[in-house]
Structures are given as structure tokens and as C-alpha cells.
Coordinates of C-alpha atoms in Angstrom, one line a residue:
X132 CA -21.4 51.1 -13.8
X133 CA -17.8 52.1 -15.6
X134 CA -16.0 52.4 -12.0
X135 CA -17.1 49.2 -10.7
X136 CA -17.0 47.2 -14.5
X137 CA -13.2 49.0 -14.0
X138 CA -13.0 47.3 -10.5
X139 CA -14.5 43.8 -11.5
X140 CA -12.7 43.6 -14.4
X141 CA -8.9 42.4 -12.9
X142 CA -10.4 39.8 -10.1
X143 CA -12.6 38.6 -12.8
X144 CA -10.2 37.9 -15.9
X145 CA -7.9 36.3 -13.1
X146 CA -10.8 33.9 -11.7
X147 CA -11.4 33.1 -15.0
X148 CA -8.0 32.1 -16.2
X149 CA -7.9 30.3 -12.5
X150 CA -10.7 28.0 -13.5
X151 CA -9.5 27.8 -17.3
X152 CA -6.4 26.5 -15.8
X153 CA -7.7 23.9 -13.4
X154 CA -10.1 23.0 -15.4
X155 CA -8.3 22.5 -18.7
X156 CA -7.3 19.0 -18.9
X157 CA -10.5 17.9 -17.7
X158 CA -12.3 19.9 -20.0
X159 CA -10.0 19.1 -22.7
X160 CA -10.9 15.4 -21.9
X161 CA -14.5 15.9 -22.0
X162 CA -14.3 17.3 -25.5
X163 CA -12.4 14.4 -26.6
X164 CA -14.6 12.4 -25.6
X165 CA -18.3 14.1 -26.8
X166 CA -16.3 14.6 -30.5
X167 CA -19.5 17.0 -31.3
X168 CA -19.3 16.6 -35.2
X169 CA -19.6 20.5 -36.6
X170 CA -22.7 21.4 -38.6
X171 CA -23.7 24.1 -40.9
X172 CA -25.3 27.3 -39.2
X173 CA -27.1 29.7 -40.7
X174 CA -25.4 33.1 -41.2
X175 CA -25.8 35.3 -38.3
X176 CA -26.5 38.9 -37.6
X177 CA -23.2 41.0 -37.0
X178 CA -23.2 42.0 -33.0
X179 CA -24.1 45.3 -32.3
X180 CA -20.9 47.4 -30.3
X181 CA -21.0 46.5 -26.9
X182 CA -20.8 49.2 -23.8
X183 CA -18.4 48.5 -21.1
X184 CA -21.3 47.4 -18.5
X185 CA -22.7 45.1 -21.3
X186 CA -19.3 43.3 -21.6
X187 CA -18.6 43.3 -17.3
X188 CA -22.2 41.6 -17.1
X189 CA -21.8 39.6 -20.2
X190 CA -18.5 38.6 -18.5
X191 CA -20.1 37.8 -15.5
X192 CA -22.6 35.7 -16.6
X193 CA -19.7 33.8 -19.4
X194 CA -17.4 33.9 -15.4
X195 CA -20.3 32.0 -14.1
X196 CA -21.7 29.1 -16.7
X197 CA -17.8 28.4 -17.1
X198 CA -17.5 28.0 -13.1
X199 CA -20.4 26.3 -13.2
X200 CA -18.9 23.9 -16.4
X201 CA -16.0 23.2 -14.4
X202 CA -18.0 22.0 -11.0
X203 CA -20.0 19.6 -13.4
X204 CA -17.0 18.1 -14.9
X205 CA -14.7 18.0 -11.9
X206 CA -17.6 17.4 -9.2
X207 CA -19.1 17.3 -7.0
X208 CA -18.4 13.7 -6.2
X209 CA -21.1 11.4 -6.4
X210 CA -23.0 10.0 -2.9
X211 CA -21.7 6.6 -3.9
X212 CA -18.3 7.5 -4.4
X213 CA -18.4 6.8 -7.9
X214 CA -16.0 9.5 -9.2
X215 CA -14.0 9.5 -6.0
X216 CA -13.0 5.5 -7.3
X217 CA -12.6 6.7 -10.5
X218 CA -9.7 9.2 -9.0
X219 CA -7.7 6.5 -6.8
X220 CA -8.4 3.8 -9.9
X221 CA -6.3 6.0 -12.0
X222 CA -3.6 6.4 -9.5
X223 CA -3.5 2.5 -8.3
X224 CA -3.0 1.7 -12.3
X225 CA -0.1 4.3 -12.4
X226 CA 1.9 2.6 -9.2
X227 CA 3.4 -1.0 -9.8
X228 CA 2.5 -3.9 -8.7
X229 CA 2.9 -6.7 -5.5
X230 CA 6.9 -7.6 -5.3
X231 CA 6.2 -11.3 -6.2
X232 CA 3.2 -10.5 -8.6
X233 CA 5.0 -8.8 -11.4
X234 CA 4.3 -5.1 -12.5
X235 CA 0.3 -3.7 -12.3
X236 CA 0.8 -1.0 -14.6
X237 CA -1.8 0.7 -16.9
X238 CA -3.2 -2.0 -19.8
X239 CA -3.6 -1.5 -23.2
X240 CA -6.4 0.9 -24.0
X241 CA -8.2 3.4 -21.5
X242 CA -9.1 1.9 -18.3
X243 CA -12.4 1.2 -17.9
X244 CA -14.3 3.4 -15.7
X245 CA -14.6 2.4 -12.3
X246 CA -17.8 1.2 -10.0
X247 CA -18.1 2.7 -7.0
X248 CA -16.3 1.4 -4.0
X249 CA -19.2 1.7 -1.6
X250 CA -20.0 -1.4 -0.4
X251 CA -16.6 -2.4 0.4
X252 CA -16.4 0.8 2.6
X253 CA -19.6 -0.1 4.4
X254 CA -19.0 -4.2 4.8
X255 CA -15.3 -2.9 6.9
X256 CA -17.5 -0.6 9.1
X257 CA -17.4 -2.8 11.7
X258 CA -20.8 -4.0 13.5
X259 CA -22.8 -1.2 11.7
X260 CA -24.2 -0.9 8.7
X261 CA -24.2 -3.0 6.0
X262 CA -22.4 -5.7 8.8
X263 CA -25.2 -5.0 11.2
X264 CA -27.7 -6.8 8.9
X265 CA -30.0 -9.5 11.1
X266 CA -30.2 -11.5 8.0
X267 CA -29.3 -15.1 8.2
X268 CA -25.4 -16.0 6.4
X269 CA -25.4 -18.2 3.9
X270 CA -26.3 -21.7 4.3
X271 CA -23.2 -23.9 3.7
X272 CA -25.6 -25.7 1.7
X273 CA -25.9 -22.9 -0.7
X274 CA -22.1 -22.3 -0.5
X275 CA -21.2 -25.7 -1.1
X276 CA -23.5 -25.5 -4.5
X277 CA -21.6 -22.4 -5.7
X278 CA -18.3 -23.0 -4.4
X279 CA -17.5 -26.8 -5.2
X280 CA -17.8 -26.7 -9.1
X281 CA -15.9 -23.1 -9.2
X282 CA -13.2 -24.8 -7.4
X283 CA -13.0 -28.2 -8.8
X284 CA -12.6 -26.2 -11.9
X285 CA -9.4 -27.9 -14.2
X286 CA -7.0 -24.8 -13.8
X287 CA -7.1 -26.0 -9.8
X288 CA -6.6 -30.0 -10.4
X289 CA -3.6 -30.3 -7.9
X290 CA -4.0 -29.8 -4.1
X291 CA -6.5 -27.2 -2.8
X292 CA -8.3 -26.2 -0.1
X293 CA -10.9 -23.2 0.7
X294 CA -12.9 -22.3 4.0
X295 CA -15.6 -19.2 4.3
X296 CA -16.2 -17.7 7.7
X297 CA -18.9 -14.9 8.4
X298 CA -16.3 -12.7 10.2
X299 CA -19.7 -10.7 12.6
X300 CA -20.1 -14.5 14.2
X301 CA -17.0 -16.4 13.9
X302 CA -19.1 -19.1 12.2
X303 CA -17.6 -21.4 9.1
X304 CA -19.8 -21.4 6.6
X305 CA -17.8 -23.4 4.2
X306 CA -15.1 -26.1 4.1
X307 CA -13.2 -27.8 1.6
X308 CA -10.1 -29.6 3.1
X309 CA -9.8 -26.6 5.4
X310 CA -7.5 -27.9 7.8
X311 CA -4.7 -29.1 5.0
X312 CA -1.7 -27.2 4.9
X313 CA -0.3 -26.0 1.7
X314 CA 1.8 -23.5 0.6
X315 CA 0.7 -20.1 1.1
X316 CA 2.9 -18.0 -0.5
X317 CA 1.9 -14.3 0.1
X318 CA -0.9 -14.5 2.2
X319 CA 1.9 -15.1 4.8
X320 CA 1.8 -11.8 5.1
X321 CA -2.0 -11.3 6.6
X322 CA -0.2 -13.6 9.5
X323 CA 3.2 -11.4 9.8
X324 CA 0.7 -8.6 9.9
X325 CA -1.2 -9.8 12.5
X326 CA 1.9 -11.0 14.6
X327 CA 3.3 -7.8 14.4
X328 CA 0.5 -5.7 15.2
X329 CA 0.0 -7.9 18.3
X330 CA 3.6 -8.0 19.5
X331 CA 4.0 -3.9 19.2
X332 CA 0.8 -2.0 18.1
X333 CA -0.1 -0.1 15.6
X334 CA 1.6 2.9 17.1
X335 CA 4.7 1.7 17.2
X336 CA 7.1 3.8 15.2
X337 CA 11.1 2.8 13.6
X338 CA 13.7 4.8 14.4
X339 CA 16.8 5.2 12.7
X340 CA 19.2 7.7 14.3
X341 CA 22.8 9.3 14.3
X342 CA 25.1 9.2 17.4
X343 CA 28.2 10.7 18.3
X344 CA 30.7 9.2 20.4
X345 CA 32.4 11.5 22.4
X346 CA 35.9 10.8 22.6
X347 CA 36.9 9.9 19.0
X348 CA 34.1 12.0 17.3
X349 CA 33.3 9.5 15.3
X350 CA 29.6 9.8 13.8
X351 CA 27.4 6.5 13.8
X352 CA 24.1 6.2 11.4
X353 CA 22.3 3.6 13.5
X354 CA 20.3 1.7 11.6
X355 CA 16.8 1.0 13.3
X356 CA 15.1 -1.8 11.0
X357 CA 12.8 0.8 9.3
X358 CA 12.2 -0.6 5.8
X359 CA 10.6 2.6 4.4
X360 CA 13.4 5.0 5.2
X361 CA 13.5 7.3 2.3
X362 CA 16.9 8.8 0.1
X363 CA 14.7 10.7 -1.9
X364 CA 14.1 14.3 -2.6
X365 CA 9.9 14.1 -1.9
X366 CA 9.9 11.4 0.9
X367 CA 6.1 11.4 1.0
X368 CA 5.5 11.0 4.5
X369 CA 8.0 8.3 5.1
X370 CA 11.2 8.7 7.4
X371 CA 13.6 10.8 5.4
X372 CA 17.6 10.2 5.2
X373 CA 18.1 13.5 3.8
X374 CA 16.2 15.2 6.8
X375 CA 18.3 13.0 9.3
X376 CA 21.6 14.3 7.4
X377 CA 20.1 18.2 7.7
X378 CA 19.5 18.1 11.4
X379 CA 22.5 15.9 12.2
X380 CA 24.9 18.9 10.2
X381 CA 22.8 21.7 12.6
X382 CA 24.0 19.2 15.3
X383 CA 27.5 18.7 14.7
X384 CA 27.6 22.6 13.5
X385 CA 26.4 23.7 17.3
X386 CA 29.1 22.0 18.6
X387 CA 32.3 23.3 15.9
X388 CA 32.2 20.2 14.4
X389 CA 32.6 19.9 10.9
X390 CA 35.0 17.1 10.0
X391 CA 34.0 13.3 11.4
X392 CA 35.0 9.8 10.7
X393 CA 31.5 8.0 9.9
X394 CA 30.3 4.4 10.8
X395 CA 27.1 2.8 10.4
X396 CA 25.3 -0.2 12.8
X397 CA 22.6 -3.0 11.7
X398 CA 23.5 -5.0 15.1
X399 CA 19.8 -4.5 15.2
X400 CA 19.2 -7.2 13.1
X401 CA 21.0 -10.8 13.2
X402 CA 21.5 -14.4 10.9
X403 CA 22.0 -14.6 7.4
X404 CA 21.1 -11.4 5.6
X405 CA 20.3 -13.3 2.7
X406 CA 16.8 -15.1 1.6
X407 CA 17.0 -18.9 1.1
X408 CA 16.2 -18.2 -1.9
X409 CA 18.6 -16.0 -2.5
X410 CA 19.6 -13.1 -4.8
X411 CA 16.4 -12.1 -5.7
X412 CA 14.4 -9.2 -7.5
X413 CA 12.1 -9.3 -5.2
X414 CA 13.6 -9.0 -1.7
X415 CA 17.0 -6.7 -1.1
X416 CA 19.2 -8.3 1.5
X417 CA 17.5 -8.0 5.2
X418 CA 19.4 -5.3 7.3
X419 CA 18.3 -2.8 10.0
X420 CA 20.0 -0.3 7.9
X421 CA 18.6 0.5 3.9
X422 CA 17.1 3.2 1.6
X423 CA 14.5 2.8 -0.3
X424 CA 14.4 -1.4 -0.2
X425 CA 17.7 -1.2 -1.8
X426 CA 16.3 -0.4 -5.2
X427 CA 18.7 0.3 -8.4
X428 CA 16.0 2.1 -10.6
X429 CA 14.3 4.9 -8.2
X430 CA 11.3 2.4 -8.4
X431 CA 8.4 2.2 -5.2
X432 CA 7.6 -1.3 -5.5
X433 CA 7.8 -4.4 -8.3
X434 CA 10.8 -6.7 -9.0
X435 CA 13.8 -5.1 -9.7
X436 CA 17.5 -5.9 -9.3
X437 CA 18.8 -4.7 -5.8
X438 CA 22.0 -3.6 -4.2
X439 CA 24.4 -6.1 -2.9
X440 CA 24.5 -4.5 0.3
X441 CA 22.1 -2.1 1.1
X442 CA 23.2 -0.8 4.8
X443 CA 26.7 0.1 2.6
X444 CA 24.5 1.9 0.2
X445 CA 22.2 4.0 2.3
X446 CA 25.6 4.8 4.6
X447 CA 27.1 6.6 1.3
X448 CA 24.3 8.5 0.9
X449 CA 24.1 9.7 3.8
X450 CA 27.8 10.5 3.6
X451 CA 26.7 12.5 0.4
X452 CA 24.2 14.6 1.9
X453 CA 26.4 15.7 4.8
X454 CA 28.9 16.7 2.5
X455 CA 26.3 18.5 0.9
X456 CA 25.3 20.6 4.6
X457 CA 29.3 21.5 4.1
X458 CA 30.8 18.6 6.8
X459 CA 33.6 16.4 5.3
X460 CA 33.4 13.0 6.2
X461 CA 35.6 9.4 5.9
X462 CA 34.2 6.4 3.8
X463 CA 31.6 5.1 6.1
X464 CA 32.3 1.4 7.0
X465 CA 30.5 -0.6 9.5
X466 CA 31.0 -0.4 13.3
X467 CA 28.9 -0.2 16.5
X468 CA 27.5 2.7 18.3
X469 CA 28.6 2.2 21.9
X470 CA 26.5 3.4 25.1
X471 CA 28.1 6.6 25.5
X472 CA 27.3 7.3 22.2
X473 CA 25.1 11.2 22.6
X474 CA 22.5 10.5 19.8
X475 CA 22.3 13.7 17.4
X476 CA 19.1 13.4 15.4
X477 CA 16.5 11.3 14.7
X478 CA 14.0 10.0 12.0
X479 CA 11.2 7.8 12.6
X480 CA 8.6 6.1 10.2
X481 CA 4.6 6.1 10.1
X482 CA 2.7 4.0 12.7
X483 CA 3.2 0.5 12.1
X484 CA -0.2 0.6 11.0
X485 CA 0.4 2.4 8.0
X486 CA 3.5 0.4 7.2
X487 CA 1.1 -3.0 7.4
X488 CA -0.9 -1.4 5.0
X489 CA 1.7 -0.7 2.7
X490 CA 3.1 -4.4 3.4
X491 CA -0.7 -5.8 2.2
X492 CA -1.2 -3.5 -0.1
X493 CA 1.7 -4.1 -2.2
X494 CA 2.5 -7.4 -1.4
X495 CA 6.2 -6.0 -0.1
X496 CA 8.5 -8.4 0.9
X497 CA 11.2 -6.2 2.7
X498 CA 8.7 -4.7 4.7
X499 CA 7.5 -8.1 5.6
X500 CA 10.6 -9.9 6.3
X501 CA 11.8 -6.5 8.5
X502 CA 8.5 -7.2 10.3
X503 CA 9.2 -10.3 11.5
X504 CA 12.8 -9.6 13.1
X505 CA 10.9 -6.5 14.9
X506 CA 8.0 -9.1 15.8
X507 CA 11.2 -11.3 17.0
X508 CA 12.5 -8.3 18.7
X509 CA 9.7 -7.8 20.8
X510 CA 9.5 -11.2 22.0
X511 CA 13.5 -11.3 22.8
X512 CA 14.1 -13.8 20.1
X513 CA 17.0 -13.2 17.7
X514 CA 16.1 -10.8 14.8
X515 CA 16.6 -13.2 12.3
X516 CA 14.4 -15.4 9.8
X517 CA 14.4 -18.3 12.4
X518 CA 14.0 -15.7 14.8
X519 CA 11.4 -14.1 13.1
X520 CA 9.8 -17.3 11.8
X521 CA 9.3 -18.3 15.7
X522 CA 7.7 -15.2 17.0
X523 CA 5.0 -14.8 15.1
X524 CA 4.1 -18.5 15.4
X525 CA 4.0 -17.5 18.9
X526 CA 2.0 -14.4 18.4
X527 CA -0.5 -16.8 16.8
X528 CA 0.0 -19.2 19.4
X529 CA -1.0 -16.0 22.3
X530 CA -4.2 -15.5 20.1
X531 CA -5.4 -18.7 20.1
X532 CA -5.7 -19.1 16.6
X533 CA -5.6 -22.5 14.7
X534 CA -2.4 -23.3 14.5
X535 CA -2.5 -27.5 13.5
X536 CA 0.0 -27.7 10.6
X537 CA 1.4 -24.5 10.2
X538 CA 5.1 -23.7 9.1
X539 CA 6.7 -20.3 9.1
X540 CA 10.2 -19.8 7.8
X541 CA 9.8 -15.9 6.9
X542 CA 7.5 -13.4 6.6
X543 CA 7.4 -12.6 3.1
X544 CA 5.8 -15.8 2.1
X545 CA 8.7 -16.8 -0.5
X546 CA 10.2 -19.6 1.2
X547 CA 8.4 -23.0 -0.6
X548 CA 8.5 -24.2 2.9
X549 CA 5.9 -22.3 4.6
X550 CA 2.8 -23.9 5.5
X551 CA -0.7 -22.5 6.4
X552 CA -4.6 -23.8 6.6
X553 CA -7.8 -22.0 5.3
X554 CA -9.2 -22.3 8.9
X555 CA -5.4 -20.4 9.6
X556 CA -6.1 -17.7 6.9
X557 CA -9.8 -17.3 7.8
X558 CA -9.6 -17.2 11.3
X559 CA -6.4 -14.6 11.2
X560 CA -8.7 -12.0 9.4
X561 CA -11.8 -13.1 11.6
X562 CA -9.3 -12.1 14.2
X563 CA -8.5 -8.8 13.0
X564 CA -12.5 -8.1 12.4
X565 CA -13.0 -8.5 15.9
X566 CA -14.4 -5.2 17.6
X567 CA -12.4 -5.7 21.1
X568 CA -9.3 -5.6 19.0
X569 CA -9.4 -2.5 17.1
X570 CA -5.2 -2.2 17.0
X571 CA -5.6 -5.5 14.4
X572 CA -7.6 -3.8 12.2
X573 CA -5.3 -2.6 9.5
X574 CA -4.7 -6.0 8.5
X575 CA -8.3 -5.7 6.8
X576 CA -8.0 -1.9 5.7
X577 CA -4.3 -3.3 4.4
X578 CA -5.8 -5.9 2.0
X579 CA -5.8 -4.8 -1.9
X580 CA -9.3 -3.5 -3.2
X581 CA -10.6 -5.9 -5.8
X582 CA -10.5 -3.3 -9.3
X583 CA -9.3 -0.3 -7.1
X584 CA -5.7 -0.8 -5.7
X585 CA -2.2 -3.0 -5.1
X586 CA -2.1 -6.4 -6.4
X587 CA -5.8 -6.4 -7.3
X588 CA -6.3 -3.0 -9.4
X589 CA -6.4 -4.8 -12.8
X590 CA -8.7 -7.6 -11.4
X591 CA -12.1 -8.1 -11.0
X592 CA -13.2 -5.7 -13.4
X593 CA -15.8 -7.4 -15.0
X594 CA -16.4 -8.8 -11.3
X595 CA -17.1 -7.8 -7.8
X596 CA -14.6 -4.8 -8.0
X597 CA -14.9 -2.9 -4.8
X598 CA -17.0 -5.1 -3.1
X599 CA -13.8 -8.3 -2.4
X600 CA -10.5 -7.3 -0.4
X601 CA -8.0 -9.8 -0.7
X602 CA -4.1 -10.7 -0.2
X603 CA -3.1 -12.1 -3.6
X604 CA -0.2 -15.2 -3.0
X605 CA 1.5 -16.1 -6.1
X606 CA 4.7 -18.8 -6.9
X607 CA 5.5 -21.1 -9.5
X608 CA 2.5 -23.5 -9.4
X609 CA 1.3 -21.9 -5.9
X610 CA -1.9 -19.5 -5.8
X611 CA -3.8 -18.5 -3.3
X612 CA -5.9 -15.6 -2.6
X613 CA -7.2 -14.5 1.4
X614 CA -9.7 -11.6 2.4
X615 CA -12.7 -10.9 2.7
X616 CA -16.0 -10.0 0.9
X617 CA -19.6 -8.4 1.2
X618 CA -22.2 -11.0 0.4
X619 CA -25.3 -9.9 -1.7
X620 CA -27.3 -9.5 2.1
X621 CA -25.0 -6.9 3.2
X622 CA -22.9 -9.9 5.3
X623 CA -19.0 -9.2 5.5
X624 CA -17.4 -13.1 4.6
X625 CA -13.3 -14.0 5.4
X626 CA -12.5 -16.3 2.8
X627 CA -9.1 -18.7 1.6
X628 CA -8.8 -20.2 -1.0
X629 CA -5.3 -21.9 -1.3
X630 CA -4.1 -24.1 -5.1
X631 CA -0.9 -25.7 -5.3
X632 CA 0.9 -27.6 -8.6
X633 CA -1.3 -25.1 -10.6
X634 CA 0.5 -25.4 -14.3
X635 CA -1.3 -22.0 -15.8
X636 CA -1.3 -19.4 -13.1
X637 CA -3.1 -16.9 -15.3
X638 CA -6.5 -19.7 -14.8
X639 CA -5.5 -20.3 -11.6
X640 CA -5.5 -16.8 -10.5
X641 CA -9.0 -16.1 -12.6
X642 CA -10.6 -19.3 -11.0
X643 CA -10.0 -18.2 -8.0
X644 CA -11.4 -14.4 -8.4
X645 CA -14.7 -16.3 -9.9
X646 CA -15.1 -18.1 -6.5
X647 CA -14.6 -14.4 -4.9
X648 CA -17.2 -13.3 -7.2
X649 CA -19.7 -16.1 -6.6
X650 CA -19.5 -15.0 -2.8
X651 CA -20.1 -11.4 -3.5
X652 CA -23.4 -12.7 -5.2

């Protein structure tokens, strides 16, 4: 008993503080929260001495209830997901907001706890499932009832329209001036998603890339239109600038290089680099060549003041990091990489699906609007907002989608100018529902989770969280919301709902997430 208490003991004390340490904050949270109010106890008798095997299988036991204590508080998850929503509802409350939707942080107070996400999950499963259901849609009767006085409601007395489509048959279930065009605003970017996903896949990767040309030795960063490339230290997955300046220093280091005049090159991307709106917190400048959006504050996503010229910015910090790897280097200053140029190293982002995703999620402009001049790409059109504009018109145009009235003059959705339908909106995510085009499908898996992520993670709690998926659209007297929803039969529904000369967005924006929540019922 001594030699194996003697062998036990080490493993066991370092288990324990293992657990203690995992476990801590959660435990630590869990008292908080109980607040057991002390009590008087009765005197008790003093412990007889303990032997050694008493205290290893005392130990043991104490080893095991606290093990046991830390499953319960940590897991395991729930069937439903429930604490699994809890997780990613604290970490979509910590990240900020849609670009033209102001800042989602954390509210005042404790969030509340999350439902489960389930339904959502089983409604985007595709013809299985909760989809599968041989029960009947709604009528539009029905609709028309539920929907009409939720949208006549005063907050949405100007212009609006609203159409409901059962995305498993195509069918509209509801209409309400469908077929006007108004002013979209973000839910522009469902249709740059869509375009995009069409024109290139969703395999398609960005590449940004250093080349050297071989008589002069001067060293080009080539900018490849990749609006997620990264400057900083964790890049998370995304295409890293420090990694290209570490492999293109091995590179140049091969070869006895180690001083180099460097250049950069957006030629990728052509036009006005500027927005029509122009200077703006919530777009940088367009170029095929910038770090981290351009962004002055080390912030992911949100409004915030951006560099003047971001291709000049992410060229000097390149510059840095080479100097860094021990190469000396000139100012960088724009040029062209010719066709003899030997490329040195490369970087290239996620799948374009993940960076649609990202796009929807967040409601990101400067992914959107790089989006476009790679949709315009693609179709040899100029890489510019005209050009961009254009080809995903076209794209639309391939799919033969309803296109009666629609205007595109970005991606982004922040030009005033753009024009779309309901029967646009709802038929662009019946389109990306549709089994036989599986590439389109993270334009639905893109779309913030009502309660749970992006633009939506401090909406529709008291609501259908989890069970609505929407693109939020939001200007000065403009709101719209796009997406889709699981009806109370288990029947996935693409919805728009489009308001313009709305004069209190705030009751704008919640009439609109009742109507959501009506169809979830």
C-alpha cells in the first residue's frame, strides 16, 4: 500500500492541480453565482490521524468527485447545443460589429444565456431533416394576416416592400410590392456573394506574392486583391505579410542577396480607389495591395478611421519585417513587376468561401468591394467599381435571376444609388439553397445567426434567436434585413424585407426583426 500510495501520489497531486487549473474560472463562476449563504454547524469530532493508504484513497476519491465536478460544470455539451451556443455567444459579443452597423460589443449587464442554436443548424441541412418536412408551407393567406400589420407598423411609413419564398420549392409565399426597387444598402452583399461565388468558386484562393527582377534586383510585393492579408503577429488563418517577408529573406538569402531596392504593384486593381462617398470609416481606399483593411487601431472589424493609402502602408511594413530577417531595403514606392520578374514567395488567403462568410458575417465592406473587382476580373471587365458593378449584374444575369429594376454601383452596398427587389433578395438566397449548386452555399452559412453572431448577436434575444439568419442593411433612413428562417413546421423560408425614409432606425430595425419573428412562429 505505502510503495504504490508513494507511486500515486506525484501523477495524482499533478492531475489534480491540472483540473484545479482548467477548471478554476468556471468553478470560480459557479460559486458566484450559487452565493450559498454560510450556516451554523454543529461542532464536530476532531479527525482521527490518518495512515498514508487512508490519505492516497481518500485522495483518490477527493481526485475523482473534483474530476467529476469539473465535467459537470464544463460539460459535456448538451444534445441541443445548448452550452455549445452559450460558448460562441460569448465570443460573437466580444468581436465588433458589421462596418456600416456601428460596434456589437458586450451590453450593459451579463448577457443573457443563450438558446440553443439547433434549429437553425437543421433548417440549412439542405433537403433533410427539418427541410425534408412533407408538411404544406404556409398559406399566403396566413402570411398575409401576420405580415401586413407588422409591416404597416408606423416606424416603416415610407417606401417598403417584403416577399417570403419557401426556399425547398422555389414558391412565393408572400408579396408586398415585391417587385419595387429600393435601396438595399447591405444586403448588397448576399448579391456580391453570390456573383462572386459563381464567377470563381468557392476554392478560389488570393495570392499576393514577391518577385525579383533579375537585372536590377529590384524586389516587387505584388499585390493580389486579397482583403484579408494579415500584418499581425497571430494571423489566425489568414494570409500572413510577416510569413511572406520570412520566406522571401530565405529566398533572397539562397541567392547572396541581402541589400534590394523595393517596389510594390496594385495594377491588379483599376478606377478611382476612392468610394463615392468618400473618406469613410467604414471602407479603406480599394487597392489590390493592403493590411489588415487599412485599419489605424489594430481593430478586426467596425468603423474606424483608415490609412490614406493603404498599398503605401502594407509596403512599409513589409519593408520592416525584412529588415527585421537582417536584408536592408530602399523606401518602397510603387512600380510594376514586369514578366521576367522570378516570383520569390508566396501567401494566399482561405477559400473564397470562407472570405464570403466573413464578408456576411460582418457586414465588411472592403472585403465586398475587393470582391467585386475579382468578380470583374473574372469576367475581363476592368477591376473597378463600374467594373465591378457590371459583373455581377452579369453573374445575376447568367443565373437567371430577377433582375427588373436592379442597380449596382458597388458591392458594399453604401452607394445611395444601388437598387434591388424582394423577389431579387429572395430569389438570390433561393439560389444559393439550391442542392445542384452546392459552391453557393456559403452565402447561407455566411448570413449572421439571429442572437448568436455578426451583425445580429445582440438581436433577437427575446425572439427567434437561432432559429432566423439574416444580412442586416442599414443607412440613414434605409433598413433592410435578407435571409432566411425555420418556420414552426420545420419549413426553411428566404425572406426581404426592404424600408426606406425610415426616421428612427432603432424601430425600424426592431419592426423588422418582429416580422422575422412572426415567420419563425
Amino acid at each position: 500500500m505505502v510503495r504504490i500510495a508513494n507511486a500515486v501520489r506525484p501523477r495524482l497531486a499533478s492531475a489534480v492541480t491540472t483540473a484545479v487549473t482548467t477548471a478554476g474560472p468556471r468553478v470560480a463562476r459557479l460559486t458566484k453565482a450559487v452565493r450559498v449563504r454560510s450556516v451554523h454547524l454543529p461542532r464536530l469530532p476532531r479527525a482521527r490521524t490518518v495512515r498514508t493508504w487512508q490519505y492516497t484513497a481518500g485522495a483518490a476519491t477527493a481526485g475523482l468527485a473534483l474530476a467529476a465536478g469539473v465535467v459537470t460544470v464544463a460539460g459535456p455539451w448538451d444534445a441541443n447545443g445548448q452550452r455549445t451556443a452559450e460558448r460562441d455567444r460569448a465570443a460573437a459579443l466580444g468581436r465588433s460589429g458589421g462596418a456600416d452597423h456601428g460596434r456589437a460589443g458586450t451590453a450593459a449587464g451579463t448577457p443573457r444565456p443563450a438558446p440553443s442554436a439547433a434549429p437553425v443548424l437543421a433548417g440549412l441541412g439542405g433537403t433533410t431533416g427539418a427541410v425534408g418536412t412533407k408538411r404544406a408551407a404556409p398559406a399566403p393567406k396566413d402570411l398575409s394576416g401576420v405580415l401586413g400589420p407588422l409591416l404597416d407598423a408606423p416606424a416603416l411609413h415610407g417606401p417598403h416592400a417584403a416577399a417570403v419564398v419557401d426556399v425547398v420549392t422555389g414558391t412565393r409565399l408572400y408579396g408586398a410590392d415585391a417587385g419595387k426597387a429600393l435601396t438595399p444598402a447591405s444586403t448588397t452583399k448576399i448579391a456580391t456573394a453570390v456573383a462572386a461565388l459563381s464567377a470563381l468558386g468557392p476554392d478560389h484562393r488570393l495570392t499576393t506574392r514577391t518577385a525579383l527582377e533579375p537585372d536590377t534586383r529590384e524586389l516587387v510585393l505584388v499585390g493580389g486583391g486579397d482583403p484579408t492579408l494579415t500584418a499581425r503577429t497571430r494571423a489566425d488563418g489568414w494570409a500572413s505579410l510577416r510569413a511572406l517577408a520570412a520566406d522571401t529573406a530565405r529566398a533572397l538569402d539562397r541567392r547572396g542577396i541581402h541589400r534590394i531596392t523595393l517596389s510594390y504593384d496594385t495594377t491588379l486593381f483599376t478606377g478611382p480607389a476612392l468610394h463615392p462617398i468618400g473618406v469613410n470609416d467604414n471602407l479603406a481606399p480599394v487597392s489590390a495591395l493592403s493590411a489588415d483593411e487599412g485599419r489605424t487601431d489594430g481593430s478586426a472589424g467596425g468603423p474606424v478611421t483608415r490609412v490614406a493609402d493603404p498599398a503605401s502602408d502594407a509596403a512599409a511594413k513589409f519593408a520592416g519585417f525584412l529588415k527585421d530577417a537582417g536584408l536592408t531595403t530602399t523606401s518602397p514606392g510603387p512600380s510594376k513587376a514586369s514578366t521576367r520578374a522570378e516570383t520569390l514567395a508566396t501567401v494566399s488567403s482561405p477559400p473564397l468561401s470562407a472570405l464570403v462568410e466573413r464578408m456576411l458575417t460582418n457586414s465588411d465592406n472592403d472585403i465586398a468591394e475587393a470582391l467585386a473587382r475579382q468578380t470583374a476580373l473574372a469576367g475581363g471587365q476592368p477591376a473597378s467599381f463600374d467594373g465591378g458593378a457590371e459583373a455581377i449584374a452579369t453573374q445575376l444575369r447568367k443565373l437567371g435571376l430577377p433582375m427588373a429594376g436592379a442597380a449596382f454601383h458597388d458591392g458594399s452596398g453604401l452607394d445611395r444609388d444601388d437598387r434591388l427587389t424582394a423577389d431579387l433578395l429572395t430569389a438570390l438566397l433561393v439560389k444559393a439553397g439550391d442542392p445542384h449548386r452546392p459552391g453557393l452555399r456559403p452565402v447561407l452559412t455566411g448570413l449572421p445567426v439571429a442572437g448568436f453572431t455578426g451583425t445580429l448577436s445582440t438581436r433577437y434575444t427575446d425572439g427567434a434567436a437561432g432559429v432566423v439568419r439574416a444580412k442586416t442593411g442599414t443607412l440613414t433612413g434605409v433598413n433592410t434585413l435578407a435571409g432566411t428562417v425555420v418556420d414552426g413546421d420545420g419549413r426553411l423560408l428566404a425572406f426581404a424585407f426592404l424600408a426606406s425614409d425610415t426616421t428612427n432606425a432603432a424601430e425600424a430595425q426592431a419592426a423588422l426583426d418582429k416580422a422575422a419573428t412572426a415567420l419563425a412562429g
